[in-house]
Amino acid sequence: MDVEALRTFLAVADTGQFQAAADELGISQQAVSKRIAALERHIGARLLVRTSRGSRLSVDGQIFLPHAKRIVVAIEQAEQAVRPGSRPLRVDVLNRRIAPAQAVHRFYRSRPATDLDVVTLSMENAAQAAQAVLEGTVDASFRALPADQVPAGISAERLLDTPLQLLVGPRHPLADAPRVSPADLAGHRIWIPGIKQGTEWAAFYQALSEAFGLSIDALGPNFGDEALMDALADSASLATLVGTGDRYLWPQTHDLRRIPLHDPTPVYPHVLLFRSGDQHPVLAALRDHLRTAGPRTPHDVWAPN
């Protein structure tokens, strides 16, 4: 059933004149007549009776009128529900302890009235997250997706480069270094449990290890961040990599050390994926915030090709 025909029927019922309805809707009287005729054919009943003074509802028209009103109201409410800015912007930040979550939180603090819905699609890889954006499950997602793998209908903007840091316990040989280069890590065991094959972060660490000859492994079960912090504190040889600003908690007695990497500084390139042409005002504001208020990218950046 054509919703415009329903709106036209309601306009004629309200004004009692085909021409007045045409003026109200901004169409011709002929278009009004065609819409009413098509609606009556679809319903299989005559809804309006023309008189010398205009038009009046037939008996069937009187019965049909309240149902038509409810249908049009329901459609208008549905349209309003998905109109840009009428609902919260739904953003996937992957993990609540890493840079995208912190960046979105800073954006929210700068605009506390912003209508946001923050989720973590932590089990999905970049291709699956992009599909979720296409399908409308989320409006945007932070991922590391190569440009040649961005699907049609998705726009990708690299808005957040996160420098990596070395995290070690107090007995590690590099524990007192003010900063180290990736080349300095050759020969050290870097343990990153929980790397899932087929994910963009697995591809990132593979490229990093090949570029600098590093030993990065994900051997053994992943018992969570707390267990990783405990293992680092107890070891004189174990290290891991974390993003600058990533939020990890450990007991003060662990005395773990964050050591910046430089010459070059490896960065994890977070790309914001969103539907091409999406007009949600909060999305535009978030992108602008990340461009202008995000952390400054180091001058000696390394990122995978």
PDB file of C-alpha atoms in Angstrom:
ATOM      1  CA  MET A   1       0.000   0.000   0.000  1.00  0.00           C
ATOM      2  CA  ASP A   2       1.372   3.395  -1.045  1.00  0.00           C
ATOM      3  CA  VAL A   3       1.887   5.599   2.004  1.00  0.00           C
ATOM      4  CA  GLU A   4       1.662   8.739  -0.143  1.00  0.00           C
ATOM      5  CA  ALA A   5      -1.775   7.616  -1.309  1.00  0.00           C
ATOM      6  CA  LEU A   6      -2.785   7.234   2.343  1.00  0.00           C
ATOM      7  CA  ARG A   7      -1.502  10.723   3.152  1.00  0.00           C
ATOM      8  CA  THR A   8      -3.437  12.066   0.158  1.00  0.00           C
ATOM      9  CA  PHE A   9      -6.619  10.329   1.301  1.00  0.00           C
ATOM     10  CA  LEU A  10      -6.234  11.873   4.769  1.00  0.00           C
ATOM     11  CA  ALA A  11      -5.680  15.310   3.264  1.00  0.00           C
ATOM     12  CA  VAL A  12      -8.836  15.066   1.143  1.00  0.00           C
ATOM     13  CA  ALA A  13     -10.811  13.749   4.129  1.00  0.00           C
ATOM     14  CA  ASP A  14      -9.583  16.667   6.219  1.00  0.00           C
ATOM     15  CA  THR A  15     -10.106  19.472   3.684  1.00  0.00           C
ATOM     16  CA  GLY A  16     -13.091  18.044   1.796  1.00  0.00           C
ATOM     17  CA  GLN A  17     -11.586  19.319  -1.473  1.00  0.00           C
ATOM     18  CA  PHE A  18      -9.251  17.659  -3.990  1.00  0.00           C
ATOM     19  CA  GLN A  19      -7.722  21.039  -4.876  1.00  0.00           C
ATOM     20  CA  ALA A  20      -7.223  22.019  -1.234  1.00  0.00           C
ATOM     21  CA  ALA A  21      -5.525  18.664  -0.606  1.00  0.00           C
ATOM     22  CA  ALA A  22      -3.332  19.223  -3.666  1.00  0.00           C
ATOM     23  CA  ASP A  23      -2.303  22.661  -2.368  1.00  0.00           C
ATOM     24  CA  GLU A  24      -1.526  21.216   1.057  1.00  0.00           C
ATOM     25  CA  LEU A  25       0.609  18.421  -0.377  1.00  0.00           C
ATOM     26  CA  GLY A  26       2.286  20.546  -3.041  1.00  0.00           C
ATOM     27  CA  ILE A  27       1.083  18.417  -5.946  1.00  0.00           C
ATOM     28  CA  SER A  28      -1.427  18.819  -8.769  1.00  0.00           C
ATOM     29  CA  GLN A  29      -5.142  18.057  -8.449  1.00  0.00           C
ATOM     30  CA  GLN A  30      -4.669  15.434 -11.153  1.00  0.00           C
ATOM     31  CA  ALA A  31      -2.025  13.707  -9.013  1.00  0.00           C
ATOM     32  CA  VAL A  32      -4.459  13.694  -6.075  1.00  0.00           C
ATOM     33  CA  SER A  33      -7.140  12.082  -8.243  1.00  0.00           C
ATOM     34  CA  LYS A  34      -4.701   9.405  -9.490  1.00  0.00           C
ATOM     35  CA  ARG A  35      -3.553   8.555  -5.956  1.00  0.00           C
ATOM     36  CA  ILE A  36      -7.104   8.250  -4.639  1.00  0.00           C
ATOM     37  CA  ALA A  37      -8.131   6.102  -7.611  1.00  0.00           C
ATOM     38  CA  ALA A  38      -5.140   3.805  -7.123  1.00  0.00           C
ATOM     39  CA  LEU A  39      -5.895   3.494  -3.391  1.00  0.00           C
ATOM     40  CA  GLU A  40      -9.552   2.645  -4.041  1.00  0.00           C
ATOM     41  CA  ARG A  41      -8.499  -0.016  -6.580  1.00  0.00           C
ATOM     42  CA  HIS A  42      -6.097  -1.502  -4.038  1.00  0.00           C
ATOM     43  CA  ILE A  43      -8.700  -1.483  -1.254  1.00  0.00           C
ATOM     44  CA  GLY A  44     -11.491  -2.644  -3.529  1.00  0.00           C
ATOM     45  CA  ALA A  45     -13.905  -0.052  -2.169  1.00  0.00           C
ATOM     46  CA  ARG A  46     -15.000   3.491  -2.875  1.00  0.00           C
ATOM     47  CA  LEU A  47     -13.646   5.756  -0.152  1.00  0.00           C
ATOM     48  CA  LEU A  48     -14.712   9.231  -1.335  1.00  0.00           C
ATOM     49  CA  VAL A  49     -17.876  10.544  -2.940  1.00  0.00           C
ATOM     50  CA  ARG A  50     -17.615  13.682  -5.054  1.00  0.00           C
ATOM     51  CA  THR A  51     -20.363  16.262  -4.588  1.00  0.00           C
ATOM     52  CA  SER A  52     -21.062  19.722  -5.967  1.00  0.00           C
ATOM     53  CA  ARG A  53     -19.429  21.169  -2.859  1.00  0.00           C
ATOM     54  CA  GLY A  54     -16.331  18.942  -2.916  1.00  0.00           C
ATOM     55  CA  SER A  55     -15.822  15.435  -1.529  1.00  0.00           C
ATOM     56  CA  ARG A  56     -17.144  13.517   1.432  1.00  0.00           C
ATOM     57  CA  LEU A  57     -16.294  10.154   2.909  1.00  0.00           C
ATOM     58  CA  SER A  58     -18.314   7.152   1.841  1.00  0.00           C
ATOM     59  CA  VAL A  59     -19.401   4.630   4.471  1.00  0.00           C
ATOM     60  CA  ASP A  60     -16.326   2.543   3.621  1.00  0.00           C
ATOM     61  CA  GLY A  61     -14.215   5.686   3.766  1.00  0.00           C
ATOM     62  CA  GLN A  62     -15.481   6.447   7.264  1.00  0.00           C
ATOM     63  CA  ILE A  63     -14.546   2.940   8.398  1.00  0.00           C
ATOM     64  CA  PHE A  64     -11.158   3.124   6.657  1.00  0.00           C
ATOM     65  CA  LEU A  65     -10.219   6.593   7.988  1.00  0.00           C
ATOM     66  CA  PRO A  66      -9.056   5.753  11.558  1.00  0.00           C
ATOM     67  CA  HIS A  67      -7.008   2.786  10.295  1.00  0.00           C
ATOM     68  CA  ALA A  68      -5.328   4.983   7.672  1.00  0.00           C
ATOM     69  CA  LYS A  69      -4.462   7.540  10.349  1.00  0.00           C
ATOM     70  CA  ARG A  70      -2.841   4.884  12.543  1.00  0.00           C
ATOM     71  CA  ILE A  71      -0.831   3.526   9.600  1.00  0.00           C
ATOM     72  CA  VAL A  72       0.492   6.967   8.644  1.00  0.00           C
ATOM     73  CA  VAL A  73       1.349   7.829  12.256  1.00  0.00           C
ATOM     74  CA  ALA A  74       3.212   4.517  12.648  1.00  0.00           C
ATOM     75  CA  ILE A  75       5.185   5.124   9.458  1.00  0.00           C
ATOM     76  CA  GLU A  76       6.065   8.664  10.523  1.00  0.00           C
ATOM     77  CA  GLN A  77       7.248   7.379  13.903  1.00  0.00           C
ATOM     78  CA  ALA A  78       9.361   4.703  12.187  1.00  0.00           C
ATOM     79  CA  GLU A  79      10.906   7.314   9.891  1.00  0.00           C
ATOM     80  CA  GLN A  80      11.647   9.576  12.844  1.00  0.00           C
ATOM     81  CA  ALA A  81      13.274   6.712  14.758  1.00  0.00           C
ATOM     82  CA  VAL A  82      15.984   6.283  12.106  1.00  0.00           C
ATOM     83  CA  ARG A  83      16.333   9.887  10.984  1.00  0.00           C
ATOM     84  CA  PRO A  84      19.943  11.112  11.463  1.00  0.00           C
ATOM     85  CA  GLY A  85      20.379  12.450  14.974  1.00  0.00           C
ATOM     86  CA  SER A  86      17.122  11.049  16.319  1.00  0.00           C
ATOM     87  CA  ARG A  87      18.789   8.054  17.997  1.00  0.00           C
ATOM     88  CA  PRO A  88      22.150   7.429  19.702  1.00  0.00           C
ATOM     89  CA  LEU A  89      25.231   6.923  17.539  1.00  0.00           C
ATOM     90  CA  ARG A  90      26.250   3.287  18.029  1.00  0.00           C
ATOM     91  CA  VAL A  91      30.057   2.934  17.966  1.00  0.00           C
ATOM     92  CA  ASP A  92      32.158  -0.217  18.237  1.00  0.00           C
ATOM     93  CA  VAL A  93      35.409   0.475  20.127  1.00  0.00           C
ATOM     94  CA  LEU A  94      36.619  -3.177  20.057  1.00  0.00           C
ATOM     95  CA  ASN A  95      37.850  -3.184  23.677  1.00  0.00           C
ATOM     96  CA  ARG A  96      37.084  -0.767  26.496  1.00  0.00           C
ATOM     97  CA  ARG A  97      40.672  -0.536  27.751  1.00  0.00           C
ATOM     98  CA  ILE A  98      42.344   0.517  24.475  1.00  0.00           C
ATOM     99  CA  ALA A  99      42.778   3.785  22.573  1.00  0.00           C
ATOM    100  CA  PRO A 100      39.468   3.981  20.643  1.00  0.00           C
ATOM    101  CA  ALA A 101      37.442   3.670  23.854  1.00  0.00           C
ATOM    102  CA  GLN A 102      39.562   6.344  25.515  1.00  0.00           C
ATOM    103  CA  ALA A 103      39.210   8.642  22.487  1.00  0.00           C
ATOM    104  CA  VAL A 104      35.422   8.249  22.352  1.00  0.00           C
ATOM    105  CA  HIS A 105      35.260   8.852  26.108  1.00  0.00           C
ATOM    106  CA  ARG A 106      37.246  12.095  25.723  1.00  0.00           C
ATOM    107  CA  PHE A 107      34.846  13.121  22.949  1.00  0.00           C
ATOM    108  CA  TYR A 108      31.876  12.426  25.224  1.00  0.00           C
ATOM    109  CA  ARG A 109      33.428  14.417  28.084  1.00  0.00           C
ATOM    110  CA  SER A 110      33.833  17.369  25.723  1.00  0.00           C
ATOM    111  CA  ARG A 111      30.134  17.068  24.743  1.00  0.00           C
ATOM    112  CA  PRO A 112      28.377  15.466  27.741  1.00  0.00           C
ATOM    113  CA  ALA A 113      24.916  15.815  26.192  1.00  0.00           C
ATOM    114  CA  THR A 114      25.929  13.676  23.203  1.00  0.00           C
ATOM    115  CA  ASP A 115      23.685  10.677  22.586  1.00  0.00           C
ATOM    116  CA  LEU A 116      26.129   7.740  22.310  1.00  0.00           C
ATOM    117  CA  ASP A 117      25.884   3.973  22.534  1.00  0.00           C
ATOM    118  CA  VAL A 118      29.355   2.390  22.915  1.00  0.00           C
ATOM    119  CA  VAL A 119      29.719  -1.345  22.236  1.00  0.00           C
ATOM    120  CA  THR A 120      32.596  -3.833  21.839  1.00  0.00           C
ATOM    121  CA  LEU A 121      32.486  -6.309  18.964  1.00  0.00           C
ATOM    122  CA  SER A 122      35.539  -8.013  20.440  1.00  0.00           C
ATOM    123  CA  MET A 123      34.900 -11.399  18.816  1.00  0.00           C
ATOM    124  CA  GLU A 124      34.610 -10.038  15.263  1.00  0.00           C
ATOM    125  CA  ASN A 125      37.513  -9.392  12.906  1.00  0.00           C
ATOM    126  CA  ALA A 126      37.747  -6.304  10.686  1.00  0.00           C
ATOM    127  CA  ALA A 127      35.767  -7.813   7.804  1.00  0.00           C
ATOM    128  CA  GLN A 128      32.974  -8.882  10.160  1.00  0.00           C
ATOM    129  CA  ALA A 129      32.925  -5.472  11.836  1.00  0.00           C
ATOM    130  CA  ALA A 130      32.682  -3.787   8.414  1.00  0.00           C
ATOM    131  CA  GLN A 131      29.731  -6.038   7.598  1.00  0.00           C
ATOM    132  CA  ALA A 132      28.074  -5.047  10.879  1.00  0.00           C
ATOM    133  CA  VAL A 133      28.448  -1.400   9.830  1.00  0.00           C
ATOM    134  CA  LEU A 134      26.960  -2.140   6.405  1.00  0.00           C
ATOM    135  CA  GLU A 135      24.011  -3.965   7.963  1.00  0.00           C
ATOM    136  CA  GLY A 136      23.394  -1.164  10.483  1.00  0.00           C
ATOM    137  CA  THR A 137      24.148  -3.240  13.592  1.00  0.00           C
ATOM    138  CA  VAL A 138      26.559  -0.440  14.466  1.00  0.00           C
ATOM    139  CA  ASP A 139      27.068   2.977  12.889  1.00  0.00           C
ATOM    140  CA  ALA A 140      30.854   2.995  13.094  1.00  0.00           C
ATOM    141  CA  SER A 141      33.733   0.753  14.114  1.00  0.00           C
ATOM    142  CA  PHE A 142      37.403   1.316  14.916  1.00  0.00           C
ATOM    143  CA  ARG A 143      39.489  -1.234  13.011  1.00  0.00           C
ATOM    144  CA  ALA A 144      42.822  -1.621  11.242  1.00  0.00           C
ATOM    145  CA  LEU A 145      41.631  -2.418   7.741  1.00  0.00           C
ATOM    146  CA  PRO A 146      43.796  -2.008   4.612  1.00  0.00           C
ATOM    147  CA  ALA A 147      42.325   0.336   2.020  1.00  0.00           C
ATOM    148  CA  ASP A 148      42.029  -2.420  -0.588  1.00  0.00           C
ATOM    149  CA  GLN A 149      39.869  -4.479   1.796  1.00  0.00           C
ATOM    150  CA  VAL A 150      37.275  -1.796   2.557  1.00  0.00           C
ATOM    151  CA  PRO A 151      33.949  -3.066   1.122  1.00  0.00           C
ATOM    152  CA  ALA A 152      31.729  -1.032  -1.183  1.00  0.00           C
ATOM    153  CA  GLY A 153      29.377   1.235   0.735  1.00  0.00           C
ATOM    154  CA  ILE A 154      31.872   1.773   3.572  1.00  0.00           C
ATOM    155  CA  SER A 155      34.072   4.820   4.094  1.00  0.00           C
ATOM    156  CA  ALA A 156      37.317   4.455   6.049  1.00  0.00           C
ATOM    157  CA  GLU A 157      39.225   7.265   7.722  1.00  0.00           C
ATOM    158  CA  ARG A 158      42.506   6.741   9.586  1.00  0.00           C
ATOM    159  CA  LEU A 159      41.953   8.921  12.633  1.00  0.00           C
ATOM    160  CA  LEU A 160      43.853   7.380  15.527  1.00  0.00           C
ATOM    161  CA  ASP A 161      47.458   6.130  15.516  1.00  0.00           C
ATOM    162  CA  THR A 162      48.403   4.501  18.822  1.00  0.00           C
ATOM    163  CA  PRO A 163      52.151   4.326  19.596  1.00  0.00           C
ATOM    164  CA  LEU A 164      53.252   1.053  21.145  1.00  0.00           C
ATOM    165  CA  GLN A 165      55.128   0.739  24.426  1.00  0.00           C
ATOM    166  CA  LEU A 166      57.102  -2.121  25.937  1.00  0.00           C
ATOM    167  CA  LEU A 167      55.736  -3.393  29.259  1.00  0.00           C
ATOM    168  CA  VAL A 168      58.151  -5.341  31.489  1.00  0.00           C
ATOM    169  CA  GLY A 169      58.718  -6.307  35.104  1.00  0.00           C
ATOM    170  CA  PRO A 170      61.401  -4.710  37.301  1.00  0.00           C
ATOM    171  CA  ARG A 171      63.963  -7.519  36.706  1.00  0.00           C
ATOM    172  CA  HIS A 172      63.824  -7.383  32.925  1.00  0.00           C
ATOM    173  CA  PRO A 173      67.130  -6.284  31.277  1.00  0.00           C
ATOM    174  CA  LEU A 174      65.380  -3.293  29.682  1.00  0.00           C
ATOM    175  CA  ALA A 175      63.429  -2.284  32.793  1.00  0.00           C
ATOM    176  CA  ASP A 176      65.470   0.872  33.448  1.00  0.00           C
ATOM    177  CA  ALA A 177      65.776   2.034  29.848  1.00  0.00           C
ATOM    178  CA  PRO A 178      64.166   5.454  29.268  1.00  0.00           C
ATOM    179  CA  ARG A 179      63.189   4.292  25.779  1.00  0.00           C
ATOM    180  CA  VAL A 180      64.133   1.555  23.331  1.00  0.00           C
ATOM    181  CA  SER A 181      63.993   0.979  19.600  1.00  0.00           C
ATOM    182  CA  PRO A 182      62.245  -2.003  18.028  1.00  0.00           C
ATOM    183  CA  ALA A 183      65.678  -3.332  17.037  1.00  0.00           C
ATOM    184  CA  ASP A 184      66.595  -3.494  20.740  1.00  0.00           C
ATOM    185  CA  LEU A 185      63.831  -6.052  21.269  1.00  0.00           C
ATOM    186  CA  ALA A 186      65.383  -8.680  18.994  1.00  0.00           C
ATOM    187  CA  GLY A 187      66.158 -11.773  21.063  1.00  0.00           C
ATOM    188  CA  HIS A 188      63.674 -10.885  23.822  1.00  0.00           C
ATOM    189  CA  ARG A 189      60.505 -12.927  24.231  1.00  0.00           C
ATOM    190  CA  ILE A 190      57.437 -10.761  23.667  1.00  0.00           C
ATOM    191  CA  TRP A 191      54.324 -12.548  24.856  1.00  0.00           C
ATOM    192  CA  ILE A 192      50.900 -11.386  23.652  1.00  0.00           C
ATOM    193  CA  PRO A 193      48.415 -14.089  24.649  1.00  0.00           C
ATOM    194  CA  GLY A 194      45.062 -14.203  22.945  1.00  0.00           C
ATOM    195  CA  ILE A 195      46.109 -13.234  19.409  1.00  0.00           C
ATOM    196  CA  LYS A 196      43.424 -14.721  17.141  1.00  0.00           C
ATOM    197  CA  GLN A 197      44.428 -15.868  13.693  1.00  0.00           C
ATOM    198  CA  GLY A 198      42.501 -14.137  10.945  1.00  0.00           C
ATOM    199  CA  THR A 199      42.184 -10.868  12.864  1.00  0.00           C
ATOM    200  CA  GLU A 200      43.715  -7.550  11.897  1.00  0.00           C
ATOM    201  CA  TRP A 201      45.761  -7.441  15.089  1.00  0.00           C
ATOM    202  CA  ALA A 202      47.285 -10.837  14.259  1.00  0.00           C
ATOM    203  CA  ALA A 203      48.296  -9.447  10.857  1.00  0.00           C
ATOM    204  CA  PHE A 204      49.699  -6.319  12.546  1.00  0.00           C
ATOM    205  CA  TYR A 205      51.951  -8.248  14.948  1.00  0.00           C
ATOM    206  CA  GLN A 206      53.061 -10.576  12.148  1.00  0.00           C
ATOM    207  CA  ALA A 207      54.136  -7.562  10.079  1.00  0.00           C
ATOM    208  CA  LEU A 208      55.853  -6.005  13.108  1.00  0.00           C
ATOM    209  CA  SER A 209      57.804  -9.164  13.916  1.00  0.00           C
ATOM    210  CA  GLU A 210      58.928  -9.556  10.297  1.00  0.00           C
ATOM    211  CA  ALA A 211      59.953  -5.903   9.965  1.00  0.00           C
ATOM    212  CA  PHE A 212      62.200  -5.900  13.049  1.00  0.00           C
ATOM    213  CA  GLY A 213      63.069  -9.558  13.576  1.00  0.00           C
ATOM    214  CA  LEU A 214      61.075  -9.842  16.791  1.00  0.00           C
ATOM    215  CA  SER A 215      59.949 -12.954  18.616  1.00  0.00           C
ATOM    216  CA  ILE A 216      56.247 -12.356  19.237  1.00  0.00           C
ATOM    217  CA  ASP A 217      54.185 -15.319  20.376  1.00  0.00           C
ATOM    218  CA  ALA A 218      50.755 -16.064  21.759  1.00  0.00           C
ATOM    219  CA  LEU A 219      51.599 -19.473  23.209  1.00  0.00           C
ATOM    220  CA  GLY A 220      49.620 -20.851  26.115  1.00  0.00           C
ATOM    221  CA  PRO A 221      46.109 -20.127  27.350  1.00  0.00           C
ATOM    222  CA  ASN A 222      44.971 -16.552  27.818  1.00  0.00           C
ATOM    223  CA  PHE A 223      43.937 -16.180  31.473  1.00  0.00           C
ATOM    224  CA  GLY A 224      43.268 -12.458  31.128  1.00  0.00           C
ATOM    225  CA  ASP A 225      45.081  -9.192  31.704  1.00  0.00           C
ATOM    226  CA  GLU A 226      45.581  -9.751  35.437  1.00  0.00           C
ATOM    227  CA  ALA A 227      47.379 -13.058  34.839  1.00  0.00           C
ATOM    228  CA  LEU A 228      49.573 -11.395  32.196  1.00  0.00           C
ATOM    229  CA  MET A 229      50.547  -8.633  34.635  1.00  0.00           C
ATOM    230  CA  ASP A 230      51.407 -11.254  37.276  1.00  0.00           C
ATOM    231  CA  ALA A 231      53.590 -13.152  34.809  1.00  0.00           C
ATOM    232  CA  LEU A 232      55.475  -9.995  33.799  1.00  0.00           C
ATOM    233  CA  ALA A 233      56.123  -9.076  37.432  1.00  0.00           C
ATOM    234  CA  ASP A 234      57.539 -12.542  38.201  1.00  0.00           C
ATOM    235  CA  SER A 235      59.737 -12.832  35.103  1.00  0.00           C
ATOM    236  CA  ALA A 236      63.217 -11.515  34.328  1.00  0.00           C
ATOM    237  CA  SER A 237      62.802 -12.175  30.589  1.00  0.00           C
ATOM    238  CA  LEU A 238      59.137 -11.805  29.630  1.00  0.00           C
ATOM    239  CA  ALA A 239      57.788  -8.641  27.955  1.00  0.00           C
ATOM    240  CA  THR A 240      54.631  -7.555  26.168  1.00  0.00           C
ATOM    241  CA  LEU A 241      53.499  -4.665  23.990  1.00  0.00           C
ATOM    242  CA  VAL A 242      50.701  -2.259  24.897  1.00  0.00           C
ATOM    243  CA  GLY A 243      49.307   0.896  23.383  1.00  0.00           C
ATOM    244  CA  THR A 244      50.128   4.258  24.868  1.00  0.00           C
ATOM    245  CA  GLY A 245      47.195   5.099  27.125  1.00  0.00           C
ATOM    246  CA  ASP A 246      45.790   1.559  27.200  1.00  0.00           C
ATOM    247  CA  ARG A 247      44.330   1.043  30.663  1.00  0.00           C
ATOM    248  CA  TYR A 248      45.840  -1.853  32.586  1.00  0.00           C
ATOM    249  CA  LEU A 249      45.763  -2.199  36.349  1.00  0.00           C
ATOM    250  CA  TRP A 250      48.266  -4.056  38.509  1.00  0.00           C
ATOM    251  CA  PRO A 251      49.293  -4.035  42.172  1.00  0.00           C
ATOM    252  CA  GLN A 252      51.857  -1.373  43.075  1.00  0.00           C
ATOM    253  CA  THR A 253      54.223  -4.112  44.267  1.00  0.00           C
ATOM    254  CA  HIS A 254      54.463  -5.446  40.675  1.00  0.00           C
ATOM    255  CA  ASP A 255      56.494  -2.343  39.731  1.00  0.00           C
ATOM    256  CA  LEU A 256      55.841  -2.837  36.032  1.00  0.00           C
ATOM    257  CA  ARG A 257      57.530  -0.420  33.639  1.00  0.00           C
ATOM    258  CA  ARG A 258      56.099   1.182  30.476  1.00  0.00           C
ATOM    259  CA  ILE A 259      58.946   1.972  28.074  1.00  0.00           C
ATOM    260  CA  PRO A 260      58.322   4.088  24.964  1.00  0.00           C
ATOM    261  CA  LEU A 261      59.456   2.761  21.591  1.00  0.00           C
ATOM    262  CA  HIS A 262      61.236   5.070  19.137  1.00  0.00           C
ATOM    263  CA  ASP A 263      63.462   5.134  16.078  1.00  0.00           C
ATOM    264  CA  PRO A 264      60.980   4.258  14.649  1.00  0.00           C
ATOM    265  CA  THR A 265      57.823   4.335  16.771  1.00  0.00           C
ATOM    266  CA  PRO A 266      55.494   1.497  15.784  1.00  0.00           C
ATOM    267  CA  VAL A 267      51.888   2.659  15.782  1.00  0.00           C
ATOM    268  CA  TYR A 268      48.674   0.696  15.561  1.00  0.00           C
ATOM    269  CA  PRO A 269      46.607   2.488  12.881  1.00  0.00           C
ATOM    270  CA  HIS A 270      42.967   2.626  13.990  1.00  0.00           C
ATOM    271  CA  VAL A 271      40.657   3.340  11.051  1.00  0.00           C
ATOM    272  CA  LEU A 272      37.085   4.511  11.607  1.00  0.00           C
ATOM    273  CA  LEU A 273      34.661   2.591   9.387  1.00  0.00           C
ATOM    274  CA  PHE A 274      31.226   4.074   8.689  1.00  0.00           C
ATOM    275  CA  ARG A 275      28.542   3.868   6.025  1.00  0.00           C
ATOM    276  CA  SER A 276      29.253   6.128   3.080  1.00  0.00           C
ATOM    277  CA  GLY A 277      26.916   9.112   3.121  1.00  0.00           C
ATOM    278  CA  ASP A 278      25.858   8.606   6.759  1.00  0.00           C
ATOM    279  CA  GLN A 279      24.492  11.978   7.904  1.00  0.00           C
ATOM    280  CA  HIS A 280      24.281  11.287  11.654  1.00  0.00           C
ATOM    281  CA  PRO A 281      25.388  14.580  13.261  1.00  0.00           C
ATOM    282  CA  VAL A 282      27.189  12.833  16.132  1.00  0.00           C
ATOM    283  CA  LEU A 283      29.291  10.865  13.643  1.00  0.00           C
ATOM    284  CA  ALA A 284      30.361  14.100  11.962  1.00  0.00           C
ATOM    285  CA  ALA A 285      31.190  15.629  15.341  1.00  0.00           C
ATOM    286  CA  LEU A 286      33.187  12.554  16.415  1.00  0.00           C
ATOM    287  CA  ARG A 287      35.240  12.549  13.220  1.00  0.00           C
ATOM    288  CA  ASP A 288      35.954  16.258  13.584  1.00  0.00           C
ATOM    289  CA  HIS A 289      36.978  15.765  17.237  1.00  0.00           C
ATOM    290  CA  LEU A 290      39.382  12.957  16.353  1.00  0.00           C
ATOM    291  CA  ARG A 291      40.958  15.042  13.583  1.00  0.00           C
ATOM    292  CA  THR A 292      41.532  18.093  15.745  1.00  0.00           C
ATOM    293  CA  ALA A 293      41.772  16.921  19.363  1.00  0.00           C
ATOM    294  CA  GLY A 294      43.395  13.509  19.041  1.00  0.00           C
ATOM    295  CA  PRO A 295      46.932  12.753  20.282  1.00  0.00           C
ATOM    296  CA  ARG A 296      49.728  13.937  18.019  1.00  0.00           C
ATOM    297  CA  THR A 297      51.335  11.251  15.887  1.00  0.00           C
ATOM    298  CA  PRO A 298      55.116  10.823  16.456  1.00  0.00           C
ATOM    299  CA  HIS A 299      57.393  11.979  13.670  1.00  0.00           C
ATOM    300  CA  ASP A 300      59.173   8.600  13.294  1.00  0.00           C
ATOM    301  CA  VAL A 301      56.120   6.423  12.709  1.00  0.00           C
ATOM    302  CA  TRP A 302      56.224   2.826  11.504  1.00  0.00           C
ATOM    303  CA  ALA A 303      52.987   1.163  10.434  1.00  0.00           C
ATOM    304  CA  PRO A 304      52.385  -1.891   8.238  1.00  0.00           C
ATOM    305  CA  ASN A 305      52.047  -1.269   4.519  1.00  0.00           C
TER     306      ASN A 305
END
